PDB file of C-alpha atoms in Angstrom:
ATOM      1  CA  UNK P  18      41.535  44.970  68.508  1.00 84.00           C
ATOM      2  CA  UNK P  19      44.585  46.951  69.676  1.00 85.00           C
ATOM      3  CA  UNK P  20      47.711  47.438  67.752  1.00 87.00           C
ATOM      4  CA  UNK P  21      51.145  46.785  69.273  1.00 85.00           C
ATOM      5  CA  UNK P  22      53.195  49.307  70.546  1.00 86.00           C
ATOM      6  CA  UNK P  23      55.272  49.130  67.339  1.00 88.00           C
ATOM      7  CA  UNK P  24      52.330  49.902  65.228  1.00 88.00           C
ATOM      8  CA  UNK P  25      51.381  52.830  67.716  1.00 87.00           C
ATOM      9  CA  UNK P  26      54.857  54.323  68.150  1.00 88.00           C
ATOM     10  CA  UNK P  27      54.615  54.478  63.595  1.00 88.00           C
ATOM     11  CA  UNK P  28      51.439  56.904  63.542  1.00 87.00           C
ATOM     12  CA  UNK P  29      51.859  60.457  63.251  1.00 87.00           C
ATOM     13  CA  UNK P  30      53.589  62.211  66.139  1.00 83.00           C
ATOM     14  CA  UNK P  31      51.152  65.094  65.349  1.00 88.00           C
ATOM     15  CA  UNK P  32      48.264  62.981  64.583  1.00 89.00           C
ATOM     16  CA  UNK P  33      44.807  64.245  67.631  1.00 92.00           C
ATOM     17  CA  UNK P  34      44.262  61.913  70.203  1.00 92.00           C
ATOM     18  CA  UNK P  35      40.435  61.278  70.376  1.00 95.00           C
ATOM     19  CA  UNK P  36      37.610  58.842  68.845  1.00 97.00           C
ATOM     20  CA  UNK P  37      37.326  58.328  65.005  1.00 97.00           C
ATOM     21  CA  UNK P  38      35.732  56.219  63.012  1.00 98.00           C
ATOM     22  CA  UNK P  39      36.147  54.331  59.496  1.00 97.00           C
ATOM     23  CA  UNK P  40      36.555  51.325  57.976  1.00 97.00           C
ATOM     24  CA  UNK P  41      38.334  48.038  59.245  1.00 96.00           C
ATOM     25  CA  UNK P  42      39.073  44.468  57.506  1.00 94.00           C
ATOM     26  CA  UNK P  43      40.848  41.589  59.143  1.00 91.00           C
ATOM     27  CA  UNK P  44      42.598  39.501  57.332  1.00 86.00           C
ATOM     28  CA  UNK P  45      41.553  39.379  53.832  1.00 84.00           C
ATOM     29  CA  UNK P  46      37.669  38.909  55.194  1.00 88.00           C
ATOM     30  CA  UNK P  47      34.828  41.610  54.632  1.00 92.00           C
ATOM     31  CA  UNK P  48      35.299  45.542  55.078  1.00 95.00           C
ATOM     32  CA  UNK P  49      33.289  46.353  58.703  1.00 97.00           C
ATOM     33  CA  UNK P  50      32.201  49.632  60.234  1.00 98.00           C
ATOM     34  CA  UNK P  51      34.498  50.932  62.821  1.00 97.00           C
ATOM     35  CA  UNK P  52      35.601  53.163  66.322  1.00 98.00           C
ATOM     36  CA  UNK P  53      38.972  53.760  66.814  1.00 96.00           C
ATOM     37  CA  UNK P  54      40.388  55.393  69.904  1.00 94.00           C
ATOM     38  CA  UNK P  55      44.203  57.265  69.533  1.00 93.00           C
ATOM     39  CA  UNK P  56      45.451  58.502  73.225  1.00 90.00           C
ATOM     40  CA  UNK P  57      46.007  57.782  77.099  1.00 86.00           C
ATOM     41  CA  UNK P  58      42.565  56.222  78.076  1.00 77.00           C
ATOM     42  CA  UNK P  59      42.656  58.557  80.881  1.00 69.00           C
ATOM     43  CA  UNK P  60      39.878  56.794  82.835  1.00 69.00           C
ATOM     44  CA  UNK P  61      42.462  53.831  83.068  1.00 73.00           C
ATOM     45  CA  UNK P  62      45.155  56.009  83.492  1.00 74.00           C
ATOM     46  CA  UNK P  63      47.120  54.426  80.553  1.00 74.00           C
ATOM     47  CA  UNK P  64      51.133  55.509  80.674  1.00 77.00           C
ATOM     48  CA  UNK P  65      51.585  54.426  77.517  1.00 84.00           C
ATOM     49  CA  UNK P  66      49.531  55.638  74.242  1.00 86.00           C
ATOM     50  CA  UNK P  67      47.765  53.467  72.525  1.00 87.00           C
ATOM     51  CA  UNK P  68      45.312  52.611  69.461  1.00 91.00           C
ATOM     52  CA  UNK P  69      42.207  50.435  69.877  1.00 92.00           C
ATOM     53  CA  UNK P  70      40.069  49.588  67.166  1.00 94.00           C
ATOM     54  CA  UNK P  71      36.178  48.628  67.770  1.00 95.00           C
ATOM     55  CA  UNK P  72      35.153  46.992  64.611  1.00 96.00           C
ATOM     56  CA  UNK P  73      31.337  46.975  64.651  1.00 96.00           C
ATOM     57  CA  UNK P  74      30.512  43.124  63.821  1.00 95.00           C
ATOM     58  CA  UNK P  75      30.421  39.888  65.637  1.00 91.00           C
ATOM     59  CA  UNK P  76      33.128  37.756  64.902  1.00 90.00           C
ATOM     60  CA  UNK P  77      32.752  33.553  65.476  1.00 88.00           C
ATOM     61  CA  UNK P  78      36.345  33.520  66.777  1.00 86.00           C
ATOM     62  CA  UNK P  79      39.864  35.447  67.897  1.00 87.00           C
ATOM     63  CA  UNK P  80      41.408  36.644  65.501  1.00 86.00           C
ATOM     64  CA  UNK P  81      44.963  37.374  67.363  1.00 85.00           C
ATOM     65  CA  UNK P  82      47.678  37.241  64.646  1.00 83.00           C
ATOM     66  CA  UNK P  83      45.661  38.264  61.375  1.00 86.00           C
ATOM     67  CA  UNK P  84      46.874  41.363  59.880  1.00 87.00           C
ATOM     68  CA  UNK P  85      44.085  44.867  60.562  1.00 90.00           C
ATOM     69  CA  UNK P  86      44.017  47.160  58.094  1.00 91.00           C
ATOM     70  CA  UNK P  87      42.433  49.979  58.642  1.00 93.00           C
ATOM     71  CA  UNK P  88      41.406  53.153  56.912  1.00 94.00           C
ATOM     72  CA  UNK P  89      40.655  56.398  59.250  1.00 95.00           C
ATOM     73  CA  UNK P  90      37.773  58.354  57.390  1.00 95.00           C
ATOM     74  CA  UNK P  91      36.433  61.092  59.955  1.00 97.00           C
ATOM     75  CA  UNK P  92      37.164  62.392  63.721  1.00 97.00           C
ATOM     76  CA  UNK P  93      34.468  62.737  65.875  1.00 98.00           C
ATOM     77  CA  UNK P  94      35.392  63.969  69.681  1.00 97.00           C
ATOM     78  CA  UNK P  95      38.577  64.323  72.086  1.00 95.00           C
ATOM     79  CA  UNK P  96      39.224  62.173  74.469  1.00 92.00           C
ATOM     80  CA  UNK P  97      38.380  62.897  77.434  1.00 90.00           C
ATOM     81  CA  UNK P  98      38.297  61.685  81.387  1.00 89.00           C
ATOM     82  CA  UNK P  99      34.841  60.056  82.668  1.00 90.00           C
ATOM     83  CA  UNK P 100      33.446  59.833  85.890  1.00 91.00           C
ATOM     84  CA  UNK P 101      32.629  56.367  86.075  1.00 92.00           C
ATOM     85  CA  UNK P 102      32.617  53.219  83.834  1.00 90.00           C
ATOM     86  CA  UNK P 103      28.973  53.787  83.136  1.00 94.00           C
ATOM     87  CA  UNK P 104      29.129  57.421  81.558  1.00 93.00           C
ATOM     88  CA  UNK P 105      32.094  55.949  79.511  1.00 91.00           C
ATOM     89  CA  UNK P 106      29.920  52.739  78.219  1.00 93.00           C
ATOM     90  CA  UNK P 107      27.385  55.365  77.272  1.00 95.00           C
ATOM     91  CA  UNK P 108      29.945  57.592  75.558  1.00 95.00           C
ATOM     92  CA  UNK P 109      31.191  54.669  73.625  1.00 94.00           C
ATOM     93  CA  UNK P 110      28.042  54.037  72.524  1.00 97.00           C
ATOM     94  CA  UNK P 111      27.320  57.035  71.215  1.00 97.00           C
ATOM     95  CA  UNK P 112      30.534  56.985  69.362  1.00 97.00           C
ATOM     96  CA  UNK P 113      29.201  53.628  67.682  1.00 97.00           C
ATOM     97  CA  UNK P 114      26.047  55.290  66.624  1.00 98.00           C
ATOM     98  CA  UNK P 115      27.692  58.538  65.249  1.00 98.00           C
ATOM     99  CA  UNK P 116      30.602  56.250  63.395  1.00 98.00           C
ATOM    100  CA  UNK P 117      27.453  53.920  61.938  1.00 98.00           C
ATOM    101  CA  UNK P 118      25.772  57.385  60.581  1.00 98.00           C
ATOM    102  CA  UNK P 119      28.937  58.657  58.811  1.00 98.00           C
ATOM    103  CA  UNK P 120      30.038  56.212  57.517  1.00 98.00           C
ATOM    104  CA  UNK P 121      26.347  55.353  55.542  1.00 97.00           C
ATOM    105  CA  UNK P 122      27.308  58.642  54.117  1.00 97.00           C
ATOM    106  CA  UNK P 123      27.317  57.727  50.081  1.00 96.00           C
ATOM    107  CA  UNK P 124      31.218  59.348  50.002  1.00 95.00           C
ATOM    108  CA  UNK P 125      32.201  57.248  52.846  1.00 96.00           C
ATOM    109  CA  UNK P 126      30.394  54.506  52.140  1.00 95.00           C
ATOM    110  CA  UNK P 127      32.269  54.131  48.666  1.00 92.00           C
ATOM    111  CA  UNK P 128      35.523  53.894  50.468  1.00 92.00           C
ATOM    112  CA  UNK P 129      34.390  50.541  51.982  1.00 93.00           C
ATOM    113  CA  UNK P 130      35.358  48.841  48.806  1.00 89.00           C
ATOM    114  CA  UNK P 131      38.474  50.097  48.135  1.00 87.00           C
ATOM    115  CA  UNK P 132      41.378  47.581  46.810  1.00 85.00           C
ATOM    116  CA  UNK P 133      43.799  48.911  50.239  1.00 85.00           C
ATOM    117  CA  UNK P 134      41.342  46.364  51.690  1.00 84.00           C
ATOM    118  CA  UNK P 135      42.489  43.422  49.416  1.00 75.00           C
ATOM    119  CA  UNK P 136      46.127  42.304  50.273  1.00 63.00           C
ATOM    120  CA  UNK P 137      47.361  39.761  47.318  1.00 65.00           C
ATOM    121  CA  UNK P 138      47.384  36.059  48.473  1.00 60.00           C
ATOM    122  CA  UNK P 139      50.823  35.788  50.161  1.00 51.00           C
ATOM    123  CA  UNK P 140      52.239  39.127  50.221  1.00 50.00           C
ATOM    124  CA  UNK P 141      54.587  40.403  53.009  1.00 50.00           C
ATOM    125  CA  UNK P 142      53.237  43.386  54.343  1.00 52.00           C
ATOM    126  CA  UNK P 143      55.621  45.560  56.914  1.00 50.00           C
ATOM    127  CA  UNK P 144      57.892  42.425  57.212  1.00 46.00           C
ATOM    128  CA  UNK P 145      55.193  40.170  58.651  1.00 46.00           C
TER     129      UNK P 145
END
């Protein structure tokens, strides 16, 4: 799930490009376990920054034009270049794993339930 360029062009200036991890809920549906890049892509050569989340679940359908809210618990590398699409699969993957053992961490774990994750039926949230 990637946020617009709006979105991205509202986080911190100074905020590290690189792979985190933390929680993510769509909509007003369950809190999931989730990877979330901040930078250039380099190995696409991105011109533009951007943010893409990987929540960690299967979802039956798209879910373009639901609100993401997110919560970014932890950091866990830089981003960096790779020399082919395989080595970056297998980085990603790593990334999953690391992001699944922090966040069954009882302090992060307890963030998972947190009301941020329940928006009130109805309400406008960043004019949307």
């Amino acid at each position: 799930a990637n946020f617009s360029e709006q979105v991205v062009e509202s986080f911190p200036s100074d905020i590290s490009t690189g792979i985190y991890y933390g929680w993510a809920c769509v909509g007003n549906g369950d809190v999931h376990k989730m990877v979330l890049s901040i930078g250039w892509n380099p190995f696409y050569k991105n011109i533009k920054k951007s943010v893409e989340t990987h929540i960690i679940h299967t979802f039956k359908e798209d879910f373009y034009g639901e609100i993401l809210s997110i919560v970014i618990i932890g950091y866990i590398r830089p981003e960096k270049n790779f020399d082919s699409l395989e080595a970056l699969i297998s980085a990603i993957q790593e990334d999953i794993e690391e992001a699944k053992r922090q966040l069954d961490l009882p302090e992060n774990l307890k963030l998972k339930e947190d009301n941020f994750f329940h928006l009130p039926e109805g309400k406008i949230v960043n004019n949307q």
